[in-house]
XYZ file of C-alpha atoms in Angstrom:
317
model
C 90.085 105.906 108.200
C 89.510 108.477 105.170
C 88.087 106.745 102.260
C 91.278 107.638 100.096
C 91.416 104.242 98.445
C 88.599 104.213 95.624
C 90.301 101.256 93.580
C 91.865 98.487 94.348
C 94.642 97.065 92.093
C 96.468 94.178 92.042
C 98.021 91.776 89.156
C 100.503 93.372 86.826
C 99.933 91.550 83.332
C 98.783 93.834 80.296
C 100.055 96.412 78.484
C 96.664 95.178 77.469
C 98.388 102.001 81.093
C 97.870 104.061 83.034
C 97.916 106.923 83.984
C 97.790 107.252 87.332
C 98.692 107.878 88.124
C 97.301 105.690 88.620
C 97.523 105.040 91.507
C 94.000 103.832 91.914
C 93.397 101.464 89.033
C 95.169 98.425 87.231
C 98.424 97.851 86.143
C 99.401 97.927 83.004
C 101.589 95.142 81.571
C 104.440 94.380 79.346
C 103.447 93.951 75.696
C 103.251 90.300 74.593
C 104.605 89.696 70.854
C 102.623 88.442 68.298
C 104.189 85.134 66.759
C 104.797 86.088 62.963
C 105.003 89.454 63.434
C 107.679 88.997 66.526
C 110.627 88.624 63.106
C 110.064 92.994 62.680
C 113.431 93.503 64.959
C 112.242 97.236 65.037
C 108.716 96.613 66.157
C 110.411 94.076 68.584
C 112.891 96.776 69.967
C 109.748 99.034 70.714
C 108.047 96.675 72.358
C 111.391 95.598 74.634
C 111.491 99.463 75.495
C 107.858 99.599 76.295
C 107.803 96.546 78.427
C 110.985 97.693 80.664
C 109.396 100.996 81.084
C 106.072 99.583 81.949
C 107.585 96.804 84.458
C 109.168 99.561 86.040
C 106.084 101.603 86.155
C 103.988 98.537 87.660
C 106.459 97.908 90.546
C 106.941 101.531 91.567
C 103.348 101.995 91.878
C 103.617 100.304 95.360
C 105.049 103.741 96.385
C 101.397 105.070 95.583
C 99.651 103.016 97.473
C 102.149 103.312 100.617
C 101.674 107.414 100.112
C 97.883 106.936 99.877
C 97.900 104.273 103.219
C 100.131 107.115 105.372
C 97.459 110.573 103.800
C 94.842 108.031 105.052
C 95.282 108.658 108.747
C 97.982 111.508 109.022
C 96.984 115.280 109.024
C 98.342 116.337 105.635
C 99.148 120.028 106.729
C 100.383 119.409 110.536
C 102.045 116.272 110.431
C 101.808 113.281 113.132
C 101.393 113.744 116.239
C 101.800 109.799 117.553
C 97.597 110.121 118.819
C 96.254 109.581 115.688
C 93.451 106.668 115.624
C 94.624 104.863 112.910
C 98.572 105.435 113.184
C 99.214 101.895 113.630
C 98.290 101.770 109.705
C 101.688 103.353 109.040
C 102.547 102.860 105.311
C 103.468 99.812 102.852
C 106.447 98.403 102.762
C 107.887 99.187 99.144
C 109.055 96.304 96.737
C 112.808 96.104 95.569
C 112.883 97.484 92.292
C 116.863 97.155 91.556
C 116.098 95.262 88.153
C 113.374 97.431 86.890
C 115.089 100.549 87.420
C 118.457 98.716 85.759
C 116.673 97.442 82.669
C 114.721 101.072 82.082
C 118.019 102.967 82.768
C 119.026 100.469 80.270
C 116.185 100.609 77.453
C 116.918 104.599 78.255
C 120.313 104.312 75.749
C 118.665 101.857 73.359
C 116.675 102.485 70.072
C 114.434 103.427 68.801
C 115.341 106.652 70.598
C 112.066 108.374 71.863
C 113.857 111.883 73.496
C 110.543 113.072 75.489
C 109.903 109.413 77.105
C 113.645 108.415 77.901
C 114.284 111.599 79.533
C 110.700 111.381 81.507
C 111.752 108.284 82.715
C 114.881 109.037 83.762
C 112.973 112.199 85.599
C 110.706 109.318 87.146
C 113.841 107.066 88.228
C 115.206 110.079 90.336
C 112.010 111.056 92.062
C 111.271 107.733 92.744
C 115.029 107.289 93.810
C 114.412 110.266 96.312
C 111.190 109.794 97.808
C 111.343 105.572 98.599
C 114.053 105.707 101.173
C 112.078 108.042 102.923
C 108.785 105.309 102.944
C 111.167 102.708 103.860
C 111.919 104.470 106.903
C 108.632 105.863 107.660
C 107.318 102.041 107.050
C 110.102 100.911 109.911
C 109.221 103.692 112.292
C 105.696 103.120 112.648
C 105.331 99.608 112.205
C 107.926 99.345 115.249
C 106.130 101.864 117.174
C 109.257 103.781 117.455
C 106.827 107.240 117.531
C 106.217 106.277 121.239
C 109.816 106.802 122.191
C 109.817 110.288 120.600
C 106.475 111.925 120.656
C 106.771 111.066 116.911
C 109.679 113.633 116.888
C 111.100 111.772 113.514
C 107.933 111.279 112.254
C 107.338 115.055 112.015
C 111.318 114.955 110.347
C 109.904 112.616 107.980
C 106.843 114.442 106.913
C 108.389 117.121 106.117
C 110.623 115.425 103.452
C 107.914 113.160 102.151
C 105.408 115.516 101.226
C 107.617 117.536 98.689
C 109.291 114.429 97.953
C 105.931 112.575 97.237
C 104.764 115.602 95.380
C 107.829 115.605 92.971
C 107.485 111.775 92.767
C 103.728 111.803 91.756
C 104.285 114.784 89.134
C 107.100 112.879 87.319
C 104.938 109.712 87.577
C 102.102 111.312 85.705
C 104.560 113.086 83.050
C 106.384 109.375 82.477
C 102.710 107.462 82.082
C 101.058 109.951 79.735
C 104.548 109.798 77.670
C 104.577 106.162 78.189
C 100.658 105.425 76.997
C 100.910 107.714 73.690
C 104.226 105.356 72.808
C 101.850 102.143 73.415
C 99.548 103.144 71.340
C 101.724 103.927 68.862
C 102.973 100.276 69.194
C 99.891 99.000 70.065
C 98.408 100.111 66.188
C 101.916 98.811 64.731
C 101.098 95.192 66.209
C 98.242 95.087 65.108
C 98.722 96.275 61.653
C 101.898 93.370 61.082
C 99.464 90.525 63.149
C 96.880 91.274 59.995
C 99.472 91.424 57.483
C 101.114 88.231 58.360
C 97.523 86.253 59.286
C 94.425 87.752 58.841
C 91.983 89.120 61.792
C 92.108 85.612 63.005
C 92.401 84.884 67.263
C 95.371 86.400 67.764
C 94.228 90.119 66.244
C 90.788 89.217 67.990
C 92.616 88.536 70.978
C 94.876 91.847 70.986
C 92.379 94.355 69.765
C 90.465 93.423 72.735
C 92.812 94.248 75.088
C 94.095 96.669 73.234
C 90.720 98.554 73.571
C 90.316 97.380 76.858
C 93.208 99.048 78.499
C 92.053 102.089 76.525
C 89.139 102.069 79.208
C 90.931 101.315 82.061
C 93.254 105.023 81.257
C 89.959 106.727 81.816
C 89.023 105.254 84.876
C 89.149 107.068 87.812
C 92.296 107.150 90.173
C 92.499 108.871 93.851
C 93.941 111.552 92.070
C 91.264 112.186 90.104
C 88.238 111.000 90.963
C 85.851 112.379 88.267
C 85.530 110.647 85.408
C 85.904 112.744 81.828
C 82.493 111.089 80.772
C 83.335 112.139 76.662
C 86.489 109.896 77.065
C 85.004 107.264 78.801
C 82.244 107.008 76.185
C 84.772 107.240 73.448
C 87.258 104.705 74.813
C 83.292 102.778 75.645
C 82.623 102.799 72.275
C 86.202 101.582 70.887
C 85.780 98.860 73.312
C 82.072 98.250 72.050
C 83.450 97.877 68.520
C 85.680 94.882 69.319
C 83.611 92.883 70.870
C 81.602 93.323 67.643
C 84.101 92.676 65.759
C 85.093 89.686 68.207
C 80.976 88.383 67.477
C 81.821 88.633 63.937
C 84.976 86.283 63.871
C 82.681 84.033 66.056
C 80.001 83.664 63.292
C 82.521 81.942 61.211
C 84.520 80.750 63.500
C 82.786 78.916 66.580
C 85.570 77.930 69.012
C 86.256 82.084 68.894
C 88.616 83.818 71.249
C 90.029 81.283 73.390
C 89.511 81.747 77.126
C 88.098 85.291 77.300
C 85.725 85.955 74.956
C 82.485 85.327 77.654
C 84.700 87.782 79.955
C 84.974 90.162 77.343
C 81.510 90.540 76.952
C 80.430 90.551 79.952
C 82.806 93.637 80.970
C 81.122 95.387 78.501
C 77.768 95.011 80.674
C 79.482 96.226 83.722
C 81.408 99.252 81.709
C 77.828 100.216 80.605
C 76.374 99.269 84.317
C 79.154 101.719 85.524
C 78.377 104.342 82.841
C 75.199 104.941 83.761
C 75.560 105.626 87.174
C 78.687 107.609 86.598
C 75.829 109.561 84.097
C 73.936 110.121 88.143
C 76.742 111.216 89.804
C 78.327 113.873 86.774
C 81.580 111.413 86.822
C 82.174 111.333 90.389
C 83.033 107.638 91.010
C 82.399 108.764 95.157
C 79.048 109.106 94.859
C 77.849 105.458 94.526
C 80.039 103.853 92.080
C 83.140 103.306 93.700
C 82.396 99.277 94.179
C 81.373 99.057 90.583
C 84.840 100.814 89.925
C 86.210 98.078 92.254
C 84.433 95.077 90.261
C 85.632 96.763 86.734
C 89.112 96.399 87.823
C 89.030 92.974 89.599
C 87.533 91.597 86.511
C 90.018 93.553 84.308
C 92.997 92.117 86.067
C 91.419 88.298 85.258
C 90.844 89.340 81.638
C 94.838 90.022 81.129
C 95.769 86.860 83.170
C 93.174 84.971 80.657
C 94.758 86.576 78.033
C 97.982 85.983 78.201
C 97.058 82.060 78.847
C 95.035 82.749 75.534
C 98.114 84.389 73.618
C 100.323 81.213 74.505
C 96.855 78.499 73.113
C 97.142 80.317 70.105
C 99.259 78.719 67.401
């Protein structure tokens, strides 16, 4: 089998995105509302749009993975032949997405209008809309072996509509994330800003600014897509991260119970970032050449760090 899978993702729980595409690193999840500042109905509506754009997002992403699973074993250019080794891989089966494309169709019409990122993700509905049939069936046909029967006579029909299906698909997908991560970070600085205003950097700002700055790291990391690391982005989104955990130690010296939940996790993702930095430094950015298990263990531990957190946002009173 190909080594096409660099990351492994799983969990869906922060906006605390992606861009890949990601198709080879963590989800990004909805946006969880501060308590005071949850009364600013416009900041809420942004963060309701966000959140049904990035469910949506986090559920199609499946159709990645089942796209990576059948380029793992097929011959891109000629197509099955129903001999391949590994053919009895097939492809994933996809989830049903019927509410998350309803509620982004949805938060599509609703303010505050963003004209660029409702019309990308209306773009992304309709690829999606046009290449996941075609998995589904591909999923059917060679997890019931039908390519036996046919000397994988559909599954050459098939390939032909999935690649320039897949290629549309993946194309809108990166247009809708890097629309969809310059809104949350435009939200992202809002929260925090009305969080301070209504109580200080206290836990909850402690709390958000770390993930905040964490998931600014994880839309660096490498995908199968693009597996070399920018190295001056990583370091800067490095260094942003860096500084909260600073300021995280800071709150701490005053105020021993800290962070509740993840404020050891924190820090120690910041060893393993700068672990993975350095031998990202060896290999020019190319997360291939040794680091792809440290890439693995970055995004494992990220995926606990939003489940902790969101246990964390609900302690916090």
């Amino acid at each position: 089998m190909k080594a096409s899978r660099l990351l492994s993702l799983s969990l869906a729980a922060l906006l605390c995105s992606v861009s890949a595409t990601p198709p080879a690193f963590a989800q990004a999840a909805p946006q969880t509302a501060a308590k005071k500042p949850a009364q600013d109905p416009e900041l809420q509506a942004a963060i309701a749009k966000s959140n049904a754009y990035t469910s949506l997002s986090n559920r199609t992403i499946r159709a990645i993975e089942s796209w990576d699973r059948y380029k793992s074993w097929v011959d891109m250019k000629k197509g099955p032949t129903g001999k391949e080794r590994y053919i009895s891989y097939g492809l994933y089966s996809l989830y049903d997405v019927k509410d998350e494309i309803a509620k982004a169709e949805a938060a599509a019409g609703q303010p505050p209008a963003q004209p660029e990122l409702d019309a990308a993700v209306k773009r992304y509905i309709a690829a999606y809309q046009e290449l996941a049939p075609l998995i589904t069936r591909a999923e059917r046909y060679y997890e019931r072996k039908d390519y036996r029967d046919d000397n994988a006579a559909e599954g050459r029909e098939l390939h032909a509509k999935m690649v320039p299906a897949a290629e549309a698909f993946l194309r809108e997908r990166n247009a809708f994330s890097a629309q969809l991560n310059g809104y949350k970070k435009g939200i992202d600085a809002r929260e925090l800003a009305a969080i301070e205003a209504s109580e200080g950097r206290q836990a909850r700002w402690q709390l958000r600014n770390i993930m905040i700055n964490a998931r600014a790291v994880m839309d660096v990391m490498p995908s199968n897509e693009k597996p070399i690391v920018d190295l001056a982005a990583f370091d800067t989104a490095l260094a942003g991260y860096s500084g909260a955990i600073k300021e995280m130690d800071r709150f701490k010296d005053s105020n021993p119970s800290g962070v509740p939940m993840i404020d050891s996790s924190a820090s120690s993702w910041l060893g393993n970032l700068r672990d993975f930095r350095e031998k990202l430094g060896k290999s020019k950015g190319d997360v291939r050449k040794g680091a792809a298990n440290d890439a693995n263990r970055i995004v494992s531990s990220y995926n606990m760090m939003v489940s902790m957190a969101d246990s964390a946002a609900r302690m916090i009173r």
